[in-house]
Coordinates of C-alpha atoms in Angstrom, one line a residue:
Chain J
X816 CA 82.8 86.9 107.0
X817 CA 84.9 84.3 108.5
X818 CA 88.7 84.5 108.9
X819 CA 91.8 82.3 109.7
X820 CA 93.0 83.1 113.6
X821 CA 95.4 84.7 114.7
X822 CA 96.5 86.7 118.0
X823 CA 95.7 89.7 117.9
X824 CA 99.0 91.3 119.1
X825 CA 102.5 89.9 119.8
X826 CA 106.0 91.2 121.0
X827 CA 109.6 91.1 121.4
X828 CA 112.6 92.5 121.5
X829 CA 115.6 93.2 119.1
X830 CA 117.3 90.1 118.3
X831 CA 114.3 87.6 119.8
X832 CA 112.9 84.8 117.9
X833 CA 108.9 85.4 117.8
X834 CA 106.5 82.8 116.3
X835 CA 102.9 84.2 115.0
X836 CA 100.2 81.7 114.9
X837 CA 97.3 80.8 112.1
X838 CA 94.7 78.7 113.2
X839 CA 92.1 77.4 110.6
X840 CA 90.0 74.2 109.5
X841 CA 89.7 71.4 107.1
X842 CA 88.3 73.6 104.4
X843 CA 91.4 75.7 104.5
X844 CA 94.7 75.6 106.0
X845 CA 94.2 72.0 106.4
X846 CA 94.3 71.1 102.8
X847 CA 95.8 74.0 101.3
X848 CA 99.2 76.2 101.7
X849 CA 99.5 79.2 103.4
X850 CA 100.6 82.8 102.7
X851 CA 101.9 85.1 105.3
X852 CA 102.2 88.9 104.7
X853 CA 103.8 92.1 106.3
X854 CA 102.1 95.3 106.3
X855 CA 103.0 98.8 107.3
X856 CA 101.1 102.0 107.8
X857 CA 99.6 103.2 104.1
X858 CA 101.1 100.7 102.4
X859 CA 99.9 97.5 100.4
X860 CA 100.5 93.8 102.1
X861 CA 104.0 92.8 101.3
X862 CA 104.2 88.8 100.6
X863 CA 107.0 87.5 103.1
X864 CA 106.4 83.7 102.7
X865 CA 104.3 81.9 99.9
X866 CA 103.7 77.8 99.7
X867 CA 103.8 77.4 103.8
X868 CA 107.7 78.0 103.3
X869 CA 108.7 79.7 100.0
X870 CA 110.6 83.1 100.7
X871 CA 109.6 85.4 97.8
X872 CA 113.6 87.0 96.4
X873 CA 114.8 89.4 98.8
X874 CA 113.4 88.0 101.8
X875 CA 115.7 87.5 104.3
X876 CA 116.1 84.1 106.1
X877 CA 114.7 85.7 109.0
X878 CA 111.9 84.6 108.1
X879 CA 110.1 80.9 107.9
X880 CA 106.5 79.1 107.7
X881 CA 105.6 76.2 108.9
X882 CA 101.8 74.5 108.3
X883 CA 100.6 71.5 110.2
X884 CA 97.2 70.4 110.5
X885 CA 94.9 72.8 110.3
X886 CA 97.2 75.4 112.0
X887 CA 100.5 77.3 110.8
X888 CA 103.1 79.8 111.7
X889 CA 105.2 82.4 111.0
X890 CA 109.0 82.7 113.0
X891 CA 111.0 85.1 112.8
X892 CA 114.3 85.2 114.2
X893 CA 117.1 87.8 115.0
X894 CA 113.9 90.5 115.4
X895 CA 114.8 93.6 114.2
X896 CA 112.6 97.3 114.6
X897 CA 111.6 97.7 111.8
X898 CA 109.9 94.7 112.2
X899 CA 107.2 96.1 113.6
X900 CA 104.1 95.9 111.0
X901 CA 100.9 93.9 111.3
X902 CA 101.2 90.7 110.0
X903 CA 98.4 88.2 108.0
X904 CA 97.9 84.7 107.0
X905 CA 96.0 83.6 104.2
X906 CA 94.8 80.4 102.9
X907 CA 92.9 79.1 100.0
X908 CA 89.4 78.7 101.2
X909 CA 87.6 75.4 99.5
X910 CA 84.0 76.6 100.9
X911 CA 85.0 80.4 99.7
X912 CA 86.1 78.3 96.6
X913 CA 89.3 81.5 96.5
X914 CA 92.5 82.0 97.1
X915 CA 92.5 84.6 99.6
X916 CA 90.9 84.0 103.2
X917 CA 92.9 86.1 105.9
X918 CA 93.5 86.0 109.3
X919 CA 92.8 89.0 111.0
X920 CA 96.1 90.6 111.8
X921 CA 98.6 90.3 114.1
X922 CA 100.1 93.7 115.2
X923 CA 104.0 93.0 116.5
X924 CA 105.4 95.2 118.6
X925 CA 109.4 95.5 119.2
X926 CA 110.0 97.0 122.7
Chain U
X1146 CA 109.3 93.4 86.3
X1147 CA 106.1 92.6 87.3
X1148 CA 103.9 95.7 88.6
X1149 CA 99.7 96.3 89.0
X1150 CA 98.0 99.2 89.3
X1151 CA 94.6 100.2 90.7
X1152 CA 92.6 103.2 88.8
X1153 CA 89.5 104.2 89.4
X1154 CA 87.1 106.6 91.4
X1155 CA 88.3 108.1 94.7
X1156 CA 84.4 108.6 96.1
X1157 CA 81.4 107.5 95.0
X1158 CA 77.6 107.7 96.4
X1159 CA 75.6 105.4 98.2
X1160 CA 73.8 103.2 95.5
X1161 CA 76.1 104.4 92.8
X1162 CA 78.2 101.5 91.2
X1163 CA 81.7 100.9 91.7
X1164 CA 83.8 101.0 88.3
X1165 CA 87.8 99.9 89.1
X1166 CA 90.5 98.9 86.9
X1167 CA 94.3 96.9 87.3
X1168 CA 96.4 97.5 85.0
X1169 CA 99.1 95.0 84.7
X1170 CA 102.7 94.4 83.0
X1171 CA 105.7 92.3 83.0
X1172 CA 103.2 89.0 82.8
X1173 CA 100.0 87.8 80.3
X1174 CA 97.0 86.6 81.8
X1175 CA 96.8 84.5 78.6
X1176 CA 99.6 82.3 80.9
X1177 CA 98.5 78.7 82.1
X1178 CA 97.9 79.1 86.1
X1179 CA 97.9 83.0 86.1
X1180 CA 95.0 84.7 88.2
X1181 CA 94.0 88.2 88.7
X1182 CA 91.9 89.3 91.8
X1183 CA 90.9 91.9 94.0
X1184 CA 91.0 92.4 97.7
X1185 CA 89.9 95.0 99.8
X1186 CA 91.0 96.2 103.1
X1187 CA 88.0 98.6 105.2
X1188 CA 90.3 101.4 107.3
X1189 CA 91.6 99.4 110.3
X1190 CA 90.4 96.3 109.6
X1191 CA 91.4 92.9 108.2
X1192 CA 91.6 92.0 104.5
X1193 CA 88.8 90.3 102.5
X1194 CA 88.8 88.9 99.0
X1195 CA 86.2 89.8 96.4
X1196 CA 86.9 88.2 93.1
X1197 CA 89.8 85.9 90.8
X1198 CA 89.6 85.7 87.1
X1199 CA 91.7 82.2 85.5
X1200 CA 93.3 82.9 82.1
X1201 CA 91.0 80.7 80.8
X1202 CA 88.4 83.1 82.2
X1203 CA 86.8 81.2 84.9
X1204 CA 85.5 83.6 87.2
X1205 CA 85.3 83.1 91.2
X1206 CA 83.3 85.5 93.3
X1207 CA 83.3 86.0 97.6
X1208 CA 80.1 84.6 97.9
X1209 CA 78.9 87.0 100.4
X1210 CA 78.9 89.6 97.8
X1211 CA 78.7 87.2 94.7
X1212 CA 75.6 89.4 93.4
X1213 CA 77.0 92.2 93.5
X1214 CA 80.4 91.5 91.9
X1215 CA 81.4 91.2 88.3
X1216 CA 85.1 90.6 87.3
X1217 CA 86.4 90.4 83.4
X1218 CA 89.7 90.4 81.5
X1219 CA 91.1 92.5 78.6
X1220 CA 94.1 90.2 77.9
X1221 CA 94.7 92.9 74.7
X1222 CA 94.8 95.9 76.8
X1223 CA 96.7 94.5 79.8
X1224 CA 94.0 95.0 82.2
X1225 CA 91.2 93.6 84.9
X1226 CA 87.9 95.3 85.7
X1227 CA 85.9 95.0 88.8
X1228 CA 82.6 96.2 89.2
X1229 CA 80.8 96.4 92.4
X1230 CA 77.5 97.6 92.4
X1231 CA 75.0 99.3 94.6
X1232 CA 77.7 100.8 96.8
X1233 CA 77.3 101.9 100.6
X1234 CA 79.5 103.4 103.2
X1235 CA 80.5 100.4 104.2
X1236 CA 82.4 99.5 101.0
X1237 CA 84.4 102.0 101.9
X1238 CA 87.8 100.5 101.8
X1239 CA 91.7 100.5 99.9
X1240 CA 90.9 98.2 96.9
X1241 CA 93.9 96.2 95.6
X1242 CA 94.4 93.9 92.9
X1243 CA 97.1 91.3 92.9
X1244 CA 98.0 88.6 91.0
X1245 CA 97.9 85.1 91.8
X1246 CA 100.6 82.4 89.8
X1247 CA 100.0 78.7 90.5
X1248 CA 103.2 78.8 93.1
X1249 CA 101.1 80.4 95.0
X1250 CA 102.7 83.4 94.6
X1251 CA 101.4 86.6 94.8
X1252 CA 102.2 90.1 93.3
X1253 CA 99.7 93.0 94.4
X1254 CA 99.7 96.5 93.5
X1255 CA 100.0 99.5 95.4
X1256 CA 95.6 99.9 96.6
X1257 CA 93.4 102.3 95.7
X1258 CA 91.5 104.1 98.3
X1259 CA 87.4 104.4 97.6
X1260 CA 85.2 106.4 100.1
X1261 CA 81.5 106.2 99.5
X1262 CA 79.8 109.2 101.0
X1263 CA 77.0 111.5 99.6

């Protein structure tokens, strides 16, 4: 099963900016808009950004997407500690012909 | 509001088939542009799509378990089936369901856990 890539782990600390990255192809990311998700321990995914750049209500402006190419990102600024989750991209897939390839998680860690 | 919720068996055996439902409210899957699919998520590991149903009831399946998968819609009751069949431990995994509007925006529910042992 093929994903979208992303580091596997990233950091900072309270009140940093951090950028995660999403690297994909053509079939994907290149020609289609990106999703980025939070998740914690036991819980479901959380949408955070929807449409590369779309913040879902009652996500802060902490948070932004960016796509270019076949690669996008994920910023967030002012990090807080409870910002600490793992965090996915997802893409429509054109050869999966769906809506929902991910990345494989990127674990942030505030120190 | 717009909420989904997974039901369905807890554990099942190796070969059995897998029988889950989402039950939805606050949209109609009768909506131009509205999808429902399921995702799974293995313990500790990344997520992976299984299946989308349209409102007009086109049907898309994960290829690499296309054979296995079948997805359908009762618009009347609310409510999205997926059955997986011949089940082994290595379908064991949260199942979620989500829904998917043509934005792009996605509304999931809160997972169901599914452990196939004997």
């Amino acid at each position: 099963q093929s994903v979208l890539t992303q580091p596997p782990s990233a950091s900072g600390t309270p009140g940093q900016r951090v950028t995660i990255s999403c690297s994909g192809s053509s079939s994907n990311i290149g020609n289609n808009v990106v999703n980025w998700y939070r998740q914690l321990p036991g819980t479901a995914p959380k949408l955070l950004i929807y449409g590369d750049n779309e913040r879902p209500s009652g996500i802060p402006d902490r948070f932004s997407g960016s796509r270019s190419g076949t690669s996008a990102s994920l910023a967030i600024r002012g990090l807080q500690s409870d910002d600490e989750a793992i965090y996915y991209c997802a893409s429509w897939d054109d050869r999966l012909n769906g809506p929902w390839l991910f990345g494989g998680g990127t674990k942030l860690t505030v120190l | 509001q717009i909420t989904l919720k997974e039901s369905g068996p807890t554990l099942v055996k190796p070969t059995q088939t897998l029988t889950l439902t989402c039950t939805f409210s606050g949209f109609s899957l009768n909506t131009d542009g509205m999808a429902v699919g399921w995702i799974r998520q293995p313990p500790g590991k990344t997520l992976e799509w299984l299946a989308l149903i349209f409102w007009d009831g086109d049907q898309r399946y994960n290829p690499s378990l296309r054979t296995r998968l079948t997805i359908a819609k009762d618009t009347s009751k609310n409510q999205v089936v997926l059955t997986m069949t011949t089940m082994d431990h290595v379908d064991t995994a949260t199942y979620y369901c989500a829904l998917r509007t043509d934005s792009g925006r996605d509304y999931w529910g809160q997972g169901t856990l599914v452990t196939v042992s004997s």
